[in-house]
Amino acid sequence: MRITLTKPDDFHLHLRDGDALKSVLPHTAERFARAMVMPNLRPPATTVEQARAYHGRILAALPEGASFTPLMALYLTDNTPPEEIAHARQSGIVHAVKLYPAGATTNSDSGVTDLRKVEPTLRTMAELRMPLLVHGEVTDPRVDVFDRELMFIEHVLRPLLDRIPDLRVVLEHITTREAAAFVQHAGINVAATITPQHLLMNRNALFQGGIRPHHYCLPVLKREHHREALVEVAISGNPKFFLGTDSAPHTRPTKEAACGCAGIYSAHAAIELYAEAFEEAGALDRLDAFASRFGAEYYGLFRNRATIVLEKTEWEVPASYPMGDSTVVPLRAGERMGWRLVR
Ligand code: NCD
Ligand code: ZN
């Protein structure tokens, strides 16, 4: 069996930089026409100028003949001035601004400490219709790690949208039933991305026969009933929910460590993993809209004309892929996949 899809877009992707970028980019460029590239580099891309330079490095790292467009996101800090938003709007390459609560995840130290500090900037974003991409977790160490998304929604996001109701917000990588419901019931300015891991796994996967660092990402995997809720909204045909892999490569030694990094690498089989999740839910016919239409519509981008073909053929995922001078262990390493990218 084969299915043809409009070439999809990945609206949440970590490409890193330098040699690592060169290693991982081909996986995404083969499958996706465009991707929203996260700015959590070291140092983070906080200005249009830095985003433009990063954009150039991504284009330069593309394999010969690849047609792939990076969509850039600015990293919001306590000091991002409203003028930078206007500048971003005019740039033609910056399509969003990313909010990392300070300390929430990998390379988030320069993130926002208090949203009230950037209120004028957020108001300018609402005026200029510049989407705010949100890592939706509180960082208070007293809050249980499994409750951080819910607490963020209730104590940060809901009040923010009460103050600035027309702010365009994408709640990134949602992981809970409550987040799905919040987005469903919010205004049309509010949308969400969903990763393959949160559609395919629950938190048991973190402890399957022992501790599994390669299943650790943020926000962390949740209970089965949350996974079920995410599948429900992903296949619902509601355009507020669209594809964002959050593929986040870390080298093997930094994952397999006493304090391993958060992030799952899925770019090598991203659309294939979504196909599996949609097929399992009996909704393969809904995959094209989720993967290739709704995100582009939200961002006001044209629909891709190219297509890809997936075939129901088994293949084995390699134990690792090169990443710079090290390796990265991909999702499903050494296991079999049911869908394969044909072209
Ligand atoms: C991401 C990373 O490694 O950059 N990690 C992750 O677990 N998702 C950061 C992020 O998106 O939280
Ligand atoms: Zn991410």
Short mmCIF file of C-alpha atoms and ligand atoms in Angstrom, two decimals:
data_model
loop_
_atom_site.label_atom_id
_atom_site.label_comp_id
_atom_site.label_asym_id
_atom_site.label_seq_id
_atom_site.Cartn_x
_atom_site.Cartn_y
_atom_site.Cartn_z
CA MET A 1 0.00 0.00 0.00
CA ARG A 2 1.17 3.54 -0.79
CA ILE A 3 -0.13 6.93 0.24
CA THR A 4 0.68 10.27 -1.34
CA LEU A 5 0.81 13.36 0.84
CA THR A 6 1.30 17.01 0.10
CA LYS A 7 4.90 17.62 1.18
CA PRO A 8 4.50 18.37 4.90
CA ASP A 9 5.88 21.18 7.08
CA ASP A 10 7.41 20.72 10.52
CA PHE A 11 6.32 23.62 12.71
CA HIS A 12 8.68 22.85 15.60
CA LEU A 13 12.21 21.68 14.94
CA HIS A 14 15.66 21.88 16.51
CA LEU A 15 18.44 21.88 13.91
CA ARG A 16 21.36 22.95 16.14
CA ASP A 17 24.36 24.53 14.39
CA GLY A 18 27.75 23.80 12.85
CA ASP A 19 28.62 20.16 12.16
CA ALA A 20 25.56 18.86 14.03
CA LEU A 21 23.32 20.95 11.75
CA LYS A 22 25.00 19.43 8.71
CA SER A 23 24.39 15.93 10.07
CA VAL A 24 20.69 16.23 10.96
CA LEU A 25 19.34 18.64 8.33
CA PRO A 26 19.14 16.10 5.44
CA HIS A 27 16.62 13.97 7.39
CA THR A 28 14.22 16.89 7.66
CA ALA A 29 14.87 18.28 4.16
CA GLU A 30 14.01 14.91 2.60
CA ARG A 31 10.58 14.81 4.21
CA PHE A 32 9.52 18.39 4.81
CA ALA A 33 9.19 21.43 2.59
CA ARG A 34 9.57 23.91 5.45
CA ALA A 35 10.28 23.88 9.16
CA MET A 36 9.98 26.37 12.00
CA VAL A 37 13.50 26.32 13.37
CA MET A 38 13.86 26.83 17.11
CA PRO A 39 16.30 29.55 18.21
CA ASN A 40 17.65 27.91 21.39
CA LEU A 41 21.24 27.94 20.23
CA ARG A 42 24.17 28.89 22.41
CA PRO A 43 24.03 31.89 22.40
CA PRO A 44 20.31 32.06 21.44
CA ALA A 45 19.15 33.84 18.27
CA THR A 46 17.47 36.84 19.89
CA THR A 47 17.70 39.40 17.08
CA VAL A 48 16.63 39.48 13.44
CA GLU A 49 20.27 39.84 12.51
CA GLN A 50 21.18 36.63 14.37
CA ALA A 51 18.17 34.83 12.88
CA ARG A 52 19.24 35.95 9.40
CA ALA A 53 22.77 34.66 9.94
CA TYR A 54 21.41 31.31 11.22
CA HIS A 55 19.05 31.13 8.23
CA GLY A 56 22.09 31.54 5.97
CA ARG A 57 23.99 28.77 7.77
CA ILE A 58 21.03 26.41 7.36
CA LEU A 59 20.77 27.11 3.62
CA ALA A 60 24.52 26.60 3.28
CA ALA A 61 24.27 23.23 5.09
CA LEU A 62 21.56 21.87 2.76
CA PRO A 63 22.49 18.91 0.56
CA GLU A 64 22.88 19.64 -3.19
CA GLY A 65 19.54 19.95 -4.91
CA ALA A 66 17.42 19.94 -1.74
CA SER A 67 14.46 22.29 -1.73
CA PHE A 68 13.77 23.26 1.86
CA THR A 69 12.80 26.57 3.42
CA PRO A 70 13.74 27.33 7.02
CA LEU A 71 11.21 29.50 8.82
CA MET A 72 12.91 31.40 11.61
CA ALA A 73 11.71 32.12 15.14
CA LEU A 74 13.24 34.78 17.41
CA TYR A 75 14.13 33.90 20.98
CA LEU A 76 12.21 36.18 23.35
CA THR A 77 14.15 37.59 26.31
CA ASP A 78 13.24 40.04 29.08
CA ASN A 79 14.88 42.69 26.91
CA THR A 80 13.41 42.07 23.44
CA PRO A 81 12.24 45.56 22.37
CA PRO A 82 8.95 46.09 20.47
CA GLU A 83 10.99 47.50 17.56
CA GLU A 84 12.60 44.10 17.03
CA ILE A 85 9.12 42.69 16.32
CA ALA A 86 8.47 45.27 13.61
CA HIS A 87 11.89 44.51 12.21
CA ALA A 88 11.08 40.78 12.27
CA ARG A 89 7.79 41.36 10.46
CA GLN A 90 9.61 43.16 7.65
CA SER A 91 12.39 40.57 7.42
CA GLY A 92 10.41 38.01 5.40
CA ILE A 93 12.29 35.20 7.16
CA VAL A 94 11.20 35.50 10.79
CA HIS A 95 7.72 34.04 11.22
CA ALA A 96 7.34 33.79 14.99
CA VAL A 97 8.79 34.57 18.40
CA LYS A 98 9.56 31.79 20.88
CA LEU A 99 8.87 32.02 24.59
CA TYR A 100 11.01 29.84 26.82
CA PRO A 101 10.24 30.43 30.48
CA ALA A 102 13.75 30.91 31.95
CA GLY A 103 15.14 27.52 32.98
CA ALA A 104 12.30 25.42 31.49
CA THR A 105 14.37 23.32 29.09
CA THR A 106 17.59 22.96 27.02
CA ASN A 107 19.31 26.35 26.52
CA SER A 108 16.54 28.38 28.11
CA ASP A 109 18.67 30.34 30.60
CA SER A 110 18.20 33.57 28.63
CA GLY A 111 14.44 33.05 28.51
CA VAL A 112 11.75 35.25 30.00
CA THR A 113 11.70 35.54 33.80
CA ASP A 114 8.34 37.38 33.99
CA LEU A 115 5.94 37.93 31.10
CA ARG A 116 4.98 41.34 32.48
CA LYS A 117 8.48 42.55 31.62
CA VAL A 118 7.77 42.01 27.92
CA GLU A 119 4.16 43.18 27.87
CA PRO A 120 4.81 46.09 25.42
CA THR A 121 6.60 43.66 23.09
CA LEU A 122 3.73 41.18 23.32
CA ARG A 123 1.23 43.96 22.53
CA THR A 124 3.23 44.85 19.44
CA MET A 125 3.18 41.17 18.46
CA ALA A 126 -0.63 41.14 18.75
CA GLU A 127 -0.86 44.28 16.59
CA LEU A 128 1.48 42.90 13.94
CA ARG A 129 -0.08 39.42 14.14
CA MET A 130 3.29 37.84 14.99
CA PRO A 131 2.70 34.43 16.61
CA LEU A 132 4.13 33.68 20.05
CA LEU A 133 5.34 30.08 20.25
CA VAL A 134 5.12 28.89 23.80
CA HIS A 135 7.07 26.29 25.73
CA GLY A 136 4.18 25.83 28.14
CA GLU A 137 5.70 24.71 31.41
CA VAL A 138 6.19 26.54 34.70
CA THR A 139 9.69 26.29 36.11
CA ASP A 140 8.98 26.40 39.84
CA PRO A 141 10.90 23.37 41.17
CA ARG A 142 8.15 22.80 43.77
CA VAL A 143 5.66 22.00 41.00
CA ASP A 144 5.52 18.31 40.09
CA VAL A 145 7.15 17.78 36.70
CA PHE A 146 3.99 16.06 35.38
CA ASP A 147 1.84 19.09 36.32
CA ARG A 148 3.99 21.85 34.87
CA GLU A 149 2.04 22.22 31.63
CA LEU A 150 -1.32 22.44 33.36
CA MET A 151 0.02 25.00 35.87
CA PHE A 152 1.43 27.05 33.01
CA ILE A 153 -1.93 27.11 31.25
CA GLU A 154 -3.84 28.14 34.36
CA HIS A 155 -1.35 30.57 35.91
CA VAL A 156 0.46 32.04 32.90
CA LEU A 157 -1.27 31.45 29.57
CA ARG A 158 -4.90 32.04 30.53
CA PRO A 159 -4.06 35.34 32.32
CA LEU A 160 -1.88 36.40 29.37
CA LEU A 161 -4.72 35.84 26.90
CA ASP A 162 -7.10 37.68 29.26
CA ARG A 163 -4.76 40.70 29.10
CA ILE A 164 -4.04 40.44 25.33
CA PRO A 165 -6.95 38.43 23.86
CA ASP A 166 -5.91 38.78 20.23
CA LEU A 167 -2.30 37.63 20.72
CA ARG A 168 -1.62 34.74 18.33
CA VAL A 169 -0.29 31.84 20.40
CA VAL A 170 0.90 28.37 19.45
CA LEU A 171 1.11 26.15 22.49
CA GLU A 172 4.02 23.95 21.43
CA HIS A 173 4.32 20.19 21.90
CA ILE A 174 1.15 19.76 23.96
CA THR A 175 1.16 16.71 26.21
CA THR A 176 -2.07 16.68 28.22
CA ARG A 177 -5.82 16.32 27.82
CA GLU A 178 -6.16 19.71 29.56
CA ALA A 179 -3.88 21.44 27.05
CA ALA A 180 -5.84 19.95 24.15
CA ALA A 181 -9.12 21.14 25.69
CA PHE A 182 -7.71 24.59 26.42
CA VAL A 183 -6.69 25.06 22.78
CA GLN A 184 -10.00 23.67 21.48
CA HIS A 185 -11.98 26.17 23.54
CA ALA A 186 -9.71 29.19 23.03
CA GLY A 187 -10.15 31.74 20.22
CA ILE A 188 -9.06 31.03 16.65
CA ASN A 189 -5.80 32.87 17.40
CA VAL A 190 -4.70 29.93 19.61
CA ALA A 191 -3.30 26.73 18.09
CA ALA A 192 -1.03 23.83 19.11
CA THR A 193 1.63 21.52 17.73
CA ILE A 194 1.82 17.82 18.60
CA THR A 195 4.95 15.63 18.45
CA PRO A 196 5.12 12.02 17.25
CA GLN A 197 6.39 10.79 20.63
CA HIS A 198 3.41 12.23 22.49
CA LEU A 199 1.03 10.52 20.03
CA LEU A 200 2.79 7.16 20.21
CA MET A 201 4.04 6.78 23.78
CA ASN A 202 2.98 7.31 27.35
CA ARG A 203 5.20 7.72 30.39
CA ASN A 204 5.68 3.97 30.82
CA ALA A 205 8.08 4.26 27.86
CA LEU A 206 10.50 6.09 30.16
CA PHE A 207 10.91 3.01 32.33
CA GLN A 208 10.43 0.14 29.89
CA GLY A 209 12.70 -2.57 31.36
CA GLY A 210 14.99 0.10 32.86
CA ILE A 211 15.50 3.84 32.56
CA ARG A 212 15.27 5.01 28.94
CA PRO A 213 17.09 8.29 28.40
CA HIS A 214 16.21 8.35 24.70
CA HIS A 215 12.52 8.63 25.59
CA TYR A 216 13.14 11.65 27.79
CA CYS A 217 12.03 14.99 26.39
CA LEU A 218 10.35 18.09 27.72
CA PRO A 219 7.51 18.36 28.33
CA VAL A 220 7.93 14.81 29.63
CA LEU A 221 5.65 11.99 28.39
CA LYS A 222 2.38 11.74 30.31
CA ARG A 223 -0.24 9.10 31.23
CA GLU A 224 -2.10 7.03 28.63
CA HIS A 225 -5.33 9.01 28.92
CA HIS A 226 -3.42 12.15 27.91
CA ARG A 227 -1.93 10.37 24.89
CA GLU A 228 -5.43 9.29 23.89
CA ALA A 229 -6.68 12.88 24.10
CA LEU A 230 -3.82 14.07 21.88
CA VAL A 231 -4.61 11.43 19.26
CA GLU A 232 -8.28 12.46 19.37
CA VAL A 233 -7.54 16.11 18.59
CA ALA A 234 -4.79 15.31 16.07
CA ILE A 235 -7.18 13.21 13.96
CA SER A 236 -10.22 15.42 14.61
CA GLY A 237 -9.77 17.62 11.55
CA ASN A 238 -9.66 20.69 13.80
CA PRO A 239 -7.20 23.07 12.07
CA LYS A 240 -5.89 24.36 15.41
CA PHE A 241 -3.80 21.19 15.79
CA PHE A 242 -0.90 20.59 13.47
CA LEU A 243 2.44 18.85 13.08
CA GLY A 244 5.54 19.94 15.01
CA THR A 245 8.04 17.17 15.69
CA ASP A 246 10.20 18.87 18.34
CA SER A 247 12.97 16.65 16.97
CA ALA A 248 15.76 17.65 19.36
CA PRO A 249 19.07 15.88 18.73
CA HIS A 250 21.61 15.48 21.52
CA THR A 251 24.74 13.38 21.17
CA ARG A 252 24.69 9.93 22.68
CA PRO A 253 27.08 10.69 25.60
CA THR A 254 24.99 13.71 26.66
CA LYS A 255 21.80 11.59 26.73
CA GLU A 256 23.30 8.47 28.33
CA ALA A 257 24.62 10.25 31.39
CA ALA A 258 23.96 10.70 35.10
CA CYS A 259 22.08 13.89 34.18
CA GLY A 260 20.95 13.26 30.60
CA CYS A 261 19.70 16.02 28.28
CA ALA A 262 16.03 16.37 27.35
CA GLY A 263 15.16 15.83 23.71
CA ILE A 264 14.09 13.04 21.34
CA TYR A 265 15.51 12.76 17.83
CA SER A 266 12.75 11.89 15.35
CA ALA A 267 13.72 13.70 12.13
CA HIS A 268 14.99 10.47 10.52
CA ALA A 269 11.45 9.01 10.42
CA ALA A 270 9.19 11.86 11.42
CA ILE A 271 6.38 11.63 8.89
CA GLU A 272 6.55 7.82 9.01
CA LEU A 273 5.95 7.93 12.79
CA TYR A 274 2.93 10.21 12.36
CA ALA A 275 1.61 7.85 9.66
CA GLU A 276 1.83 5.01 12.16
CA ALA A 277 -0.08 7.00 14.81
CA PHE A 278 -2.81 8.03 12.36
CA GLU A 279 -3.11 4.53 10.94
CA GLU A 280 -3.43 3.05 14.43
CA ALA A 281 -6.29 5.48 15.04
CA GLY A 282 -7.93 4.52 11.73
CA ALA A 283 -7.49 8.05 10.42
CA LEU A 284 -4.80 7.93 7.71
CA ASP A 285 -7.10 10.07 5.56
CA ARG A 286 -6.70 12.91 8.08
CA LEU A 287 -2.89 12.91 8.02
CA ASP A 288 -2.51 15.20 5.00
CA ALA A 289 -4.46 18.05 6.61
CA PHE A 290 -2.64 17.71 9.96
CA ALA A 291 0.82 17.43 8.40
CA SER A 292 0.58 19.62 5.33
CA ARG A 293 -2.33 22.05 5.49
CA PHE A 294 -3.38 23.34 8.91
CA GLY A 295 0.02 24.69 9.98
CA ALA A 296 0.58 26.55 6.73
CA GLU A 297 -2.90 28.05 7.00
CA TYR A 298 -2.26 29.23 10.55
CA TYR A 299 0.96 30.93 9.50
CA GLY A 300 -0.53 32.38 6.31
CA LEU A 301 1.84 30.39 4.08
CA PHE A 302 0.94 28.89 0.70
CA ARG A 303 0.23 25.19 0.49
CA ASN A 304 3.19 23.16 -0.80
CA ARG A 305 2.81 21.84 -4.32
CA ALA A 306 5.34 19.00 -4.06
CA THR A 307 4.26 15.61 -2.74
CA ILE A 308 5.85 12.69 -0.90
CA VAL A 309 4.96 9.01 -1.06
CA LEU A 310 4.92 6.65 1.92
CA GLU A 311 4.85 2.90 1.48
CA LYS A 312 3.75 0.22 3.92
CA THR A 313 7.11 -1.59 3.98
CA GLU A 314 9.14 -2.63 6.99
CA TRP A 315 12.60 -1.21 7.57
CA GLU A 316 14.96 -1.17 10.50
CA VAL A 317 16.00 2.08 12.10
CA PRO A 318 19.80 2.23 12.55
CA ALA A 319 21.19 2.05 16.10
CA SER A 320 22.58 5.56 15.63
CA TYR A 321 23.28 8.28 13.07
CA PRO A 322 26.36 10.52 12.87
CA MET A 323 26.01 13.88 14.63
CA GLY A 324 29.04 16.14 14.18
CA ASP A 325 31.98 14.19 15.59
CA SER A 326 29.66 12.04 17.72
CA THR A 327 26.40 10.11 17.20
CA VAL A 328 22.71 10.55 17.94
CA VAL A 329 20.38 7.70 18.93
CA PRO A 330 17.12 8.12 17.02
CA LEU A 331 13.63 7.25 18.18
CA ARG A 332 13.02 3.51 17.55
CA ALA A 333 16.77 2.82 17.23
CA GLY A 334 17.29 -0.80 16.16
CA GLU A 335 13.53 -1.37 15.89
CA ARG A 336 11.29 -1.90 12.89
CA MET A 337 9.12 0.78 11.30
CA GLY A 338 6.01 -0.07 9.27
CA TRP A 339 6.02 2.97 6.95
CA ARG A 340 8.83 3.97 4.66
CA LEU A 341 9.44 7.16 2.71
CA VAL A 342 9.65 6.29 -0.98
CA ARG A 343 10.30 9.74 -2.44
C1 NCD B 1 14.52 20.68 23.32
C2 NCD B 1 15.99 20.81 22.97
O1 NCD B 1 16.76 19.87 23.22
O2 NCD B 1 16.39 21.83 22.42
N1 NCD B 1 14.34 19.55 24.19
C3 NCD B 1 13.19 18.86 24.40
O3 NCD B 1 13.16 17.97 25.25
N2 NCD B 1 12.11 19.08 23.68
C4 NCD B 1 14.05 21.93 23.92
C5 NCD B 1 12.55 22.03 24.00
O4 NCD B 1 11.87 22.18 23.00
O5 NCD B 1 12.03 21.93 25.13
ZN ZN B 2 11.44 22.09 21.15
#
